[in-house]
Coordinates of C-alpha atoms and ligand atoms in Angstrom, one line a residue:
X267 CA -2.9 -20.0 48.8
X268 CA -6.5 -20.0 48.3
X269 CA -7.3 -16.1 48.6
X270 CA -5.2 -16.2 45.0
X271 CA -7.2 -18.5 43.3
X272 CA -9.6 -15.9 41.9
X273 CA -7.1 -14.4 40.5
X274 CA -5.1 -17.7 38.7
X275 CA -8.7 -17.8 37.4
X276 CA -9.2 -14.0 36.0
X277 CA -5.6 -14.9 34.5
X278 CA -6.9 -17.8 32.6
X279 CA -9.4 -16.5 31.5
X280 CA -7.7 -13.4 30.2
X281 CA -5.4 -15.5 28.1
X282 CA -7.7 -17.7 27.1
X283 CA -9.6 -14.8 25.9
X284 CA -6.7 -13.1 24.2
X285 CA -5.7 -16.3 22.6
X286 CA -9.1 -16.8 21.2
X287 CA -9.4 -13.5 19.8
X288 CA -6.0 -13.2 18.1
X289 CA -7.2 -16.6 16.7
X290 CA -10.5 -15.5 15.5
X291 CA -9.1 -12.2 13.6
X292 CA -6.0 -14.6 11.9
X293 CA -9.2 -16.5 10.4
X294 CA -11.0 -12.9 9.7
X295 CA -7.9 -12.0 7.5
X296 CA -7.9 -15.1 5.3
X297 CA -10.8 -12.7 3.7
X298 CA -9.0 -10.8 0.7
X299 CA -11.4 -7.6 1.7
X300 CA -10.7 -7.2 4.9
X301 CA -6.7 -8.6 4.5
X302 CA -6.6 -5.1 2.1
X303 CA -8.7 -3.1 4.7
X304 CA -5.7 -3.9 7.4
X305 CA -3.1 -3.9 5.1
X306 CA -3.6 -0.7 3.7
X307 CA -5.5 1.3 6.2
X308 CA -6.4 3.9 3.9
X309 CA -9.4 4.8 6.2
X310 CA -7.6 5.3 8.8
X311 CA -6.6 9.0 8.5
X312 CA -5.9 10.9 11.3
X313 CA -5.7 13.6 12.2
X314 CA -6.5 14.8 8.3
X315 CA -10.2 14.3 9.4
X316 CA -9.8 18.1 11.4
X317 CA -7.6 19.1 8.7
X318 CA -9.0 20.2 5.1
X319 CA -6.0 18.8 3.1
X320 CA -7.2 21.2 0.2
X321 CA -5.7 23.6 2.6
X322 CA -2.0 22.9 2.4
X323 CA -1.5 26.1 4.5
X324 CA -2.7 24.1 7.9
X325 CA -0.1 22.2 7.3
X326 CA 2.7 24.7 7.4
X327 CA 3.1 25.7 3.8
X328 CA 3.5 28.8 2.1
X329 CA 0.1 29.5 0.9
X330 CA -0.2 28.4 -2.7
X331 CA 3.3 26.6 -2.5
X332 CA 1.3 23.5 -2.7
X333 CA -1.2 22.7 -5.5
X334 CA -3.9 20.1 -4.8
X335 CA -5.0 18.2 -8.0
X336 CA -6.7 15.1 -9.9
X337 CA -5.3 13.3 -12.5
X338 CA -6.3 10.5 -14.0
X339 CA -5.1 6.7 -14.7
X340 CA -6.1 4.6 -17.7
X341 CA -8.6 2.4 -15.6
X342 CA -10.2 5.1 -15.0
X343 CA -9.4 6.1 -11.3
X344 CA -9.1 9.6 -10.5
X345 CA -5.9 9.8 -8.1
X346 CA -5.4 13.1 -5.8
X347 CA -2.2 14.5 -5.6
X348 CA 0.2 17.6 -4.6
X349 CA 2.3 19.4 -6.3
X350 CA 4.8 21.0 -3.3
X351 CA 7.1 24.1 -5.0
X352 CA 10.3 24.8 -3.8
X353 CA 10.9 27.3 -1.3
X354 CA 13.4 29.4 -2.9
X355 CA 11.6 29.1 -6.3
X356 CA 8.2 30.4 -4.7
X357 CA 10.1 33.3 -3.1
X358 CA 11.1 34.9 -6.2
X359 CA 6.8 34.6 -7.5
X360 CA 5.6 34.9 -4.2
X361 CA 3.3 37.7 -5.4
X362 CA 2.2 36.4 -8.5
X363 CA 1.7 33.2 -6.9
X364 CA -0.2 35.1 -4.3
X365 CA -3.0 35.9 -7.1
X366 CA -3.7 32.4 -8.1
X367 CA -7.0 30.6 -7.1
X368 CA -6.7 28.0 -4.4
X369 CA -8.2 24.6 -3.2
X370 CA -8.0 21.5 -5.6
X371 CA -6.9 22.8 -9.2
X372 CA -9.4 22.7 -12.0
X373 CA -7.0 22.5 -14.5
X374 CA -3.3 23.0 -13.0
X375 CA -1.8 23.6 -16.4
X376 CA -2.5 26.8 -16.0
X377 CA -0.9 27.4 -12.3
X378 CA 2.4 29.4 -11.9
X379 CA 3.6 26.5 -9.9
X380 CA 3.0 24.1 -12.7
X381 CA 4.6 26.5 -14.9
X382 CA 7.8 26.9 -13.7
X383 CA 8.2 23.3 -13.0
X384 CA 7.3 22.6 -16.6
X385 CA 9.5 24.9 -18.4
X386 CA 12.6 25.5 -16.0
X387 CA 15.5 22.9 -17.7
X388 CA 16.9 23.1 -14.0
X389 CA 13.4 21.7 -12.6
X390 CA 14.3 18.4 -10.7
X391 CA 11.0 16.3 -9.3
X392 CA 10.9 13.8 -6.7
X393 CA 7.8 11.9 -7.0
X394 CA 7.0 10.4 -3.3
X395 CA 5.3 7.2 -2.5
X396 CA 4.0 7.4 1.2
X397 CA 3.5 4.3 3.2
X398 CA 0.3 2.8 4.4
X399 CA -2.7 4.9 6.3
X400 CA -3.5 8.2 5.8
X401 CA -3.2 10.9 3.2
X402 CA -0.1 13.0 1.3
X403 CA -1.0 15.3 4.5
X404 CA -0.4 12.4 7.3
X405 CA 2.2 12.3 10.2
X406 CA 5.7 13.1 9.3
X407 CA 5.2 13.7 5.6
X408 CA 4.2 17.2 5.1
X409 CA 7.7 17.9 7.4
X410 CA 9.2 15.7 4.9
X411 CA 8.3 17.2 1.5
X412 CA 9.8 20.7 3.0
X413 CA 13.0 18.9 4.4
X414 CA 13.3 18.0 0.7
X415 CA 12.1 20.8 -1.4
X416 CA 12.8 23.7 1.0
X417 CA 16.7 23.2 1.2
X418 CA 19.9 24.5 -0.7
X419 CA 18.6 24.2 -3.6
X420 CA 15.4 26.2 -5.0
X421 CA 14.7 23.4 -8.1
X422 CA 13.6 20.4 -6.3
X423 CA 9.8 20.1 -6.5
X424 CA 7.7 17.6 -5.3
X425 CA 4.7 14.9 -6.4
X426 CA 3.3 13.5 -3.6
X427 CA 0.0 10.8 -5.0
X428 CA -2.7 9.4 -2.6
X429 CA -2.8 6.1 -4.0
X430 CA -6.8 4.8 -5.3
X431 CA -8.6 4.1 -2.0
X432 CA -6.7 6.4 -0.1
X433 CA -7.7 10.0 0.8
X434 CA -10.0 11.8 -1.5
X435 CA -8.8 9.1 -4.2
X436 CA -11.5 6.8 -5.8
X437 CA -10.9 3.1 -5.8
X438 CA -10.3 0.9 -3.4
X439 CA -6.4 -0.4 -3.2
X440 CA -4.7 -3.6 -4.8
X441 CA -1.4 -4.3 -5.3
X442 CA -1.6 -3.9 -9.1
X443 CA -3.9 -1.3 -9.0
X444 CA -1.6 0.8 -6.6
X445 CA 1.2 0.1 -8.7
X446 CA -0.3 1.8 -11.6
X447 CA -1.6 4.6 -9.5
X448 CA 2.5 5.0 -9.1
X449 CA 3.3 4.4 -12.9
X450 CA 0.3 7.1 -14.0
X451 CA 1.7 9.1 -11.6
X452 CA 5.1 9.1 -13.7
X453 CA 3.4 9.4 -16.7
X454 CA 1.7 12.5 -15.9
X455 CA 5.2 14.2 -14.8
X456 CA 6.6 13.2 -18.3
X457 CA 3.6 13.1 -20.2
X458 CA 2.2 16.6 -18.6
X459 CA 4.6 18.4 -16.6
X460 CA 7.1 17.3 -19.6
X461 CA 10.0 16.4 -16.9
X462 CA 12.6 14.0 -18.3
X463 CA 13.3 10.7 -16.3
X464 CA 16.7 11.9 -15.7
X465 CA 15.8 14.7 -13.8
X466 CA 13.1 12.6 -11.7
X467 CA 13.9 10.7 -8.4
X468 CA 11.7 7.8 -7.2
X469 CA 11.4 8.1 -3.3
X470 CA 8.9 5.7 -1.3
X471 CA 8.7 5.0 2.5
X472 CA 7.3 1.6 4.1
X473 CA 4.7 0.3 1.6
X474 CA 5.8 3.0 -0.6
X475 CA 9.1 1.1 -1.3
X476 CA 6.8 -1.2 -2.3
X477 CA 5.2 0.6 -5.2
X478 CA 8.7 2.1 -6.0
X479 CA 9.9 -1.1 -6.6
X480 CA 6.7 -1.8 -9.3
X481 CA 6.9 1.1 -10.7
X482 CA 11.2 1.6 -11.5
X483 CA 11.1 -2.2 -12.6
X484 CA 8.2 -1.8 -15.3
X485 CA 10.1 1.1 -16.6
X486 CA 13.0 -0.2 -16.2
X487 CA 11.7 -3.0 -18.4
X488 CA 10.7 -0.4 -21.0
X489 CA 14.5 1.6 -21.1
X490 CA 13.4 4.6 -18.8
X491 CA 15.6 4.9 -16.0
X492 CA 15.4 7.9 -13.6
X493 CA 17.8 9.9 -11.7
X494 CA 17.9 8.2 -8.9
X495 CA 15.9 5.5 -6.6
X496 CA 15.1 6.0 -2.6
X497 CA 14.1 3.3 -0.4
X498 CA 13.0 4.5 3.3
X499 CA 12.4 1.3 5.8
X500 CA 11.7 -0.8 3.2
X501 CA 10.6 -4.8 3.2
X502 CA 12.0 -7.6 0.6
X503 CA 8.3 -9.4 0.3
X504 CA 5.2 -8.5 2.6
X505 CA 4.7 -12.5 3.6
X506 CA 8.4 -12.6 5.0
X507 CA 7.3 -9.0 6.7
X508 CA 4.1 -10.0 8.2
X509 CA 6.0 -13.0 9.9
X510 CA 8.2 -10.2 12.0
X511 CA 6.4 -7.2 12.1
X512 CA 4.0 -5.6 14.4
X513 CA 1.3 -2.7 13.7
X514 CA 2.5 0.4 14.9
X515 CA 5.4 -1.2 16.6
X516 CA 3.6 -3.4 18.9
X517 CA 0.6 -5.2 18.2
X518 CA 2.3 -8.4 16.5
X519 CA 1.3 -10.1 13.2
X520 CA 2.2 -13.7 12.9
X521 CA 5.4 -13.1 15.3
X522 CA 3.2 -15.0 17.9
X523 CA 3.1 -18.1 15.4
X524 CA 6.9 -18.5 15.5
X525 CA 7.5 -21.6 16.6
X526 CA 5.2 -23.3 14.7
X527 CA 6.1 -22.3 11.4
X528 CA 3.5 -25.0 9.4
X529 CA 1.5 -22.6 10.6
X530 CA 3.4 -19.5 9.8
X531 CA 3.2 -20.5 6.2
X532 CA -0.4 -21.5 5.8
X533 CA -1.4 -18.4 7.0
X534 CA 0.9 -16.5 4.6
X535 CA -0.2 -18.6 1.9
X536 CA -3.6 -16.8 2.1
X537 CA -1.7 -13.0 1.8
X538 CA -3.5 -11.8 -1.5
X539 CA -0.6 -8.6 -1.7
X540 CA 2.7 -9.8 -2.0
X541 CA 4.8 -7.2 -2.7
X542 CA 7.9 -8.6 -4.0
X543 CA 10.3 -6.2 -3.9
X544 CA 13.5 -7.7 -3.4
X545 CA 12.7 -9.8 -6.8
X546 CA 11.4 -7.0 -8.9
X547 CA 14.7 -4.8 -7.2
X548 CA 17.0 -7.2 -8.7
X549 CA 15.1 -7.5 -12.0
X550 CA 15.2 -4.0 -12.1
X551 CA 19.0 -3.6 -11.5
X552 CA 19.7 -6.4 -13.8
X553 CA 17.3 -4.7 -16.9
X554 CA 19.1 -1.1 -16.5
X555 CA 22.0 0.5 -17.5
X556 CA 22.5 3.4 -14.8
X557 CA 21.4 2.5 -11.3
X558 CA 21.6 5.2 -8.2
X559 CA 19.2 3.1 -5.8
X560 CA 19.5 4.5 -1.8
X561 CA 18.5 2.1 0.5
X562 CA 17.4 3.7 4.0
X563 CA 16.7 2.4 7.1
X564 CA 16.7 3.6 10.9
X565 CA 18.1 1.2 13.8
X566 CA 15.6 2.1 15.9
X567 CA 12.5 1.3 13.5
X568 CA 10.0 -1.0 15.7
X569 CA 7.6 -1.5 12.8
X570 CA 9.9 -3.1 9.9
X571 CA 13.4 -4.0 11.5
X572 CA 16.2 -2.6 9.3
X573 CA 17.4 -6.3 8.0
X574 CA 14.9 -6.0 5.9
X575 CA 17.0 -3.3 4.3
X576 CA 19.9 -5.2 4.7
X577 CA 17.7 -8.1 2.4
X578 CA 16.9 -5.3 -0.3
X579 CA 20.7 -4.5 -0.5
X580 CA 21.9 -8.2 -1.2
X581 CA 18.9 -8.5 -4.0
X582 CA 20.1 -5.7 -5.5
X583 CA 23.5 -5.8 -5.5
X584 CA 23.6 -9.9 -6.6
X585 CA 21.8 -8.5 -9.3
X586 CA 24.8 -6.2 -10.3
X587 CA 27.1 -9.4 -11.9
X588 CA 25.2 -12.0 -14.4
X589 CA 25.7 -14.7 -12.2
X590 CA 25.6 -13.5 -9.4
X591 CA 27.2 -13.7 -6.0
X592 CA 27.8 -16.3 -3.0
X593 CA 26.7 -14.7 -0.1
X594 CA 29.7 -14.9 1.5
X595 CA 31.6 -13.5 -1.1
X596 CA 28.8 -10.3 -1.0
X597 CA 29.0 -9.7 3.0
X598 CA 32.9 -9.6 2.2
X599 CA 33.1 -7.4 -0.6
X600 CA 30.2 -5.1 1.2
X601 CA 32.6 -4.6 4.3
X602 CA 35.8 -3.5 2.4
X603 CA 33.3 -0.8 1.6
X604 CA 31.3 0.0 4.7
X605 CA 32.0 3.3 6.8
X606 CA 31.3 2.9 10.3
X607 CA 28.8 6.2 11.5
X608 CA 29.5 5.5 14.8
X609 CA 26.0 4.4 17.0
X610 CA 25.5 1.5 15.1
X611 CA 25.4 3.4 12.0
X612 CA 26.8 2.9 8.9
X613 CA 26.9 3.2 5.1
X614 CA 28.0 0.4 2.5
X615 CA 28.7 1.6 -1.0
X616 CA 28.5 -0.9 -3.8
X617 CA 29.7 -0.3 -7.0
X618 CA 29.8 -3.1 -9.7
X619 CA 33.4 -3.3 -11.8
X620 CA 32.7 -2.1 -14.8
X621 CA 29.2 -1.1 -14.5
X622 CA 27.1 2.1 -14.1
X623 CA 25.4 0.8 -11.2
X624 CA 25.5 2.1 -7.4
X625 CA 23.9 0.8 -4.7
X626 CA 24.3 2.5 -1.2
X627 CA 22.7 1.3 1.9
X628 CA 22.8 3.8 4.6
X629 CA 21.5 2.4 8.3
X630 CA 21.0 5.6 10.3
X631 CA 21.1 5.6 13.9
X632 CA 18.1 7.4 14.6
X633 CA 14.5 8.3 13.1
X634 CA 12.3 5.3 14.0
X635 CA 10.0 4.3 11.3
X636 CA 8.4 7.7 9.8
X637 CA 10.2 10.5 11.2
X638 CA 13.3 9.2 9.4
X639 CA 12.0 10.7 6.3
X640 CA 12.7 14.0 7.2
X641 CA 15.8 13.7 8.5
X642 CA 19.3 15.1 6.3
X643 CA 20.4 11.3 5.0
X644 CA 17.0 11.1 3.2
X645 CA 17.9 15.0 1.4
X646 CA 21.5 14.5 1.1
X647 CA 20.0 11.0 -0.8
X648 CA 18.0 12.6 -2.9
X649 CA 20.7 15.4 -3.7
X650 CA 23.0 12.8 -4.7
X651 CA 20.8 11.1 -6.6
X652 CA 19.9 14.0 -8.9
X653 CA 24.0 14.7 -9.3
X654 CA 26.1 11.5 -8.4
X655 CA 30.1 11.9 -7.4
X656 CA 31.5 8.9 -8.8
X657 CA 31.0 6.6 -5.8
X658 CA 34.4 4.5 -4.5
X659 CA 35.0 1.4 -6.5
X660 CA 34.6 -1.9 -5.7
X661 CA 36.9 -4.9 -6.6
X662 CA 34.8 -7.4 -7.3
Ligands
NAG469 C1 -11.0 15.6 -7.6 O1 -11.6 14.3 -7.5 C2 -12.4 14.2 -6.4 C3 -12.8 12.7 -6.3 O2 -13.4 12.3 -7.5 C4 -13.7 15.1 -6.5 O3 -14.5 14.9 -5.4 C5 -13.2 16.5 -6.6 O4 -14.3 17.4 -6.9 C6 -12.1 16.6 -7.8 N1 -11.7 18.0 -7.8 C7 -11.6 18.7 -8.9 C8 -11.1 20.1 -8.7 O5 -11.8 18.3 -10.0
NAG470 C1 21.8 -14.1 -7.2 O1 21.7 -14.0 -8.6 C2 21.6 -15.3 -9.2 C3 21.7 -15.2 -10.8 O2 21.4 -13.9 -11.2 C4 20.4 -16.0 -8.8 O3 20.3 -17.3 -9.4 C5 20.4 -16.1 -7.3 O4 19.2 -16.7 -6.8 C6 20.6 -14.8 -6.6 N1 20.8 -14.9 -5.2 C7 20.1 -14.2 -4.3 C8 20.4 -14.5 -2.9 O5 19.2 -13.4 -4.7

């Protein structure tokens, strides 16, 4: 046995090392700066570095179907955005549209683009809340903004916000200031762009649920209610995230610490950005009159497991009835109205007696944890969401 001992020895040191380093950053992130560095990796921005996101065209657009612009919030941030036209709608200006300057907008009042979305009554505007890292022009999104706008219809444009901190944004991000990043964001499509709430859908992915969840419960809480809500691998609270997930699907957060959860919950006592969402969800259910909230998540997500989803639902739908439900009572009422997808997919359809308010939770088989977004059930969501069918009804 003795020619092994080296190696026992490498071994132990090895772990001993790992353990000791994974220890030492757990301290690091007690710090609130570098807790919001990690969190929100909004310097981390590949591959937009080789890419000048002021060039929407490298990206695969039409050239000019995508207007780069600044607005800004009351604290005085200036946010970047895009403004992505529909396909369809760009086709019939195309040469017009052709003529118009390009890069970031001075003033994009004065675009064609911003034009026909502000005076078409048919003009229907998601405004998209992207998920941690990167820009508007990261990964999976730019395929996703044509998945949505570039489809049957020709009226569905998009808002896509880099959120302070991120991309060529100002700032640096906070929960609170992020969330009113979102809510500017809403203010400047029916401040500006003049587009009612009822002919605006609320979409966010990952953290973006996040700041949908802010952003629908404070208007909620002031009697504006939009067409529709989207919810793409979603979390109920980061602290009860942070305890199961892992960073890009495999370096683990405080998963290691699970069987000593004293220590679990001191560590998450130190998270600065909580994120409530499953409480704000239900506050915002409970404060509105017309709900159409799409809860999506993929079975195969490694980064946030789709029970997280399943969390958001129960918040939500609990929040339906004044008192609301036992949770037995809820699992049983949710699986007289489930449809089995087949692959462990499915979609369970609540609808409270008596109420305007549908909640529809749709686990998809496929799409991992970003790709998801650009994928039909996310469009078909969104196209519901703009013009409901009366959804099946519940007995409560
Ligand atoms: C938009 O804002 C960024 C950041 O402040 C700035 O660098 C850029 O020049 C602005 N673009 C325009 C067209 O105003
Ligand atoms: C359900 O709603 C009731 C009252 O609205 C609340 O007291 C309860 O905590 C909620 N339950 C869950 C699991 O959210």
């Amino acid at each position: 046995m003795a020619p092994l001992a080296p190696i026992f020895r490498t071994a132990y040191w090895v772990v001993f090392f790992g353990i000791s380093l994974y220890a030492l950053a757990l301290i690091a992130l007690v710090n609130p700066w570098l807790q919001r560095q990690v969190l929100y990796a909004h310097k981390i921005r590949s591959p937009s570095w080789w890419f000048d996101i002021n060039k929407p065209e490298q990206f695969g657009f039409a050239k000019n179907q995508v207007t780069p612009f600044n607005f800004t919030t009351p604290d005085h941030e200036t946010i970047y955005a895009w403004h992505v036209m529909p396909l369809g709608l760009y086709a019939k200006h195309e040469s017009e549209i052709l003529q118009q300057p390009s890069g970031c907008a001075e003033d994009i009042t004065n675009t064609k683009a911003f034009k026909l979305l502000r005076d078409d009554p048919e003009a229907r505007l998601i405004i998209n809340f992207h998920g941690n890292a990167g820009t508007v022009a990261q990964g999976w999104r730019t395929d996703s903004y044509r998945a949505l706008s570039d489809g049957s219809t020709s009226s569905i444009h998009i808002l896509a916000i880099d959120y302070r901190g991120f991309g060529l944004s100002t700032g640096f991000p906070t929960e609170e200031g992020i969330i009113s990043d979102g809510i500017a964001a809403v203010d400047w499509a029916m401040k500006i762009a003049k587009v009612p709430s009822d002919r605006i859908v609320i979409l966010g992915q990952s953290l973006g649920t996040a700041v949908t969840a802010g952003v629908v419960n404070h208007f909620a809480e002031r009697g504006t209610e939009f067409a529709g809500v989207v919810l793409v691998a979603g979390f109920t609270d980061l602290p009860s995230l942070v305890t199961d997930y892992s960073i890009a699907g495999w370096i683990p957060v405080l998963s290691p610490l699970k069987p000593y959860p004293r220590l679990q919950k001191f560590f998450t006592s130190y998270i600065v950005d909580r994120w409530p969402s499953a409480t704000r969800l239900s506050n915002f259910v409970r404060v509105s009159k017309r709900v159409r909230l799409f809860i999506i998540h993929s079975k195969d997500d490694y980064e946030i497991p789709w029970y997280h989803s399943e969390g958001l639902f129960a918040a939500a739908a609990n929040a339906t009835t004044d008192g609301g439900i036992d949770s037995a009572l809820l699992e049983e009422t949710k699986t007289m109205s489930t449809i089995d997808m087949g692959d462990g997919a499915f979609i369970s359809t609540w609808k409270a007696a008596g109420s305007n308010k549908i909640i529809r939770e749709e686990i998809v088989a496929y799409g991992h944890h970003s790709r998801v977004l650009t994928y039909a059930p996310i469009s078909l969501a969104a196209l519901k969401a703009f013009d409901l069918d009366d959804g099946e009804a519940v007995p409560l």
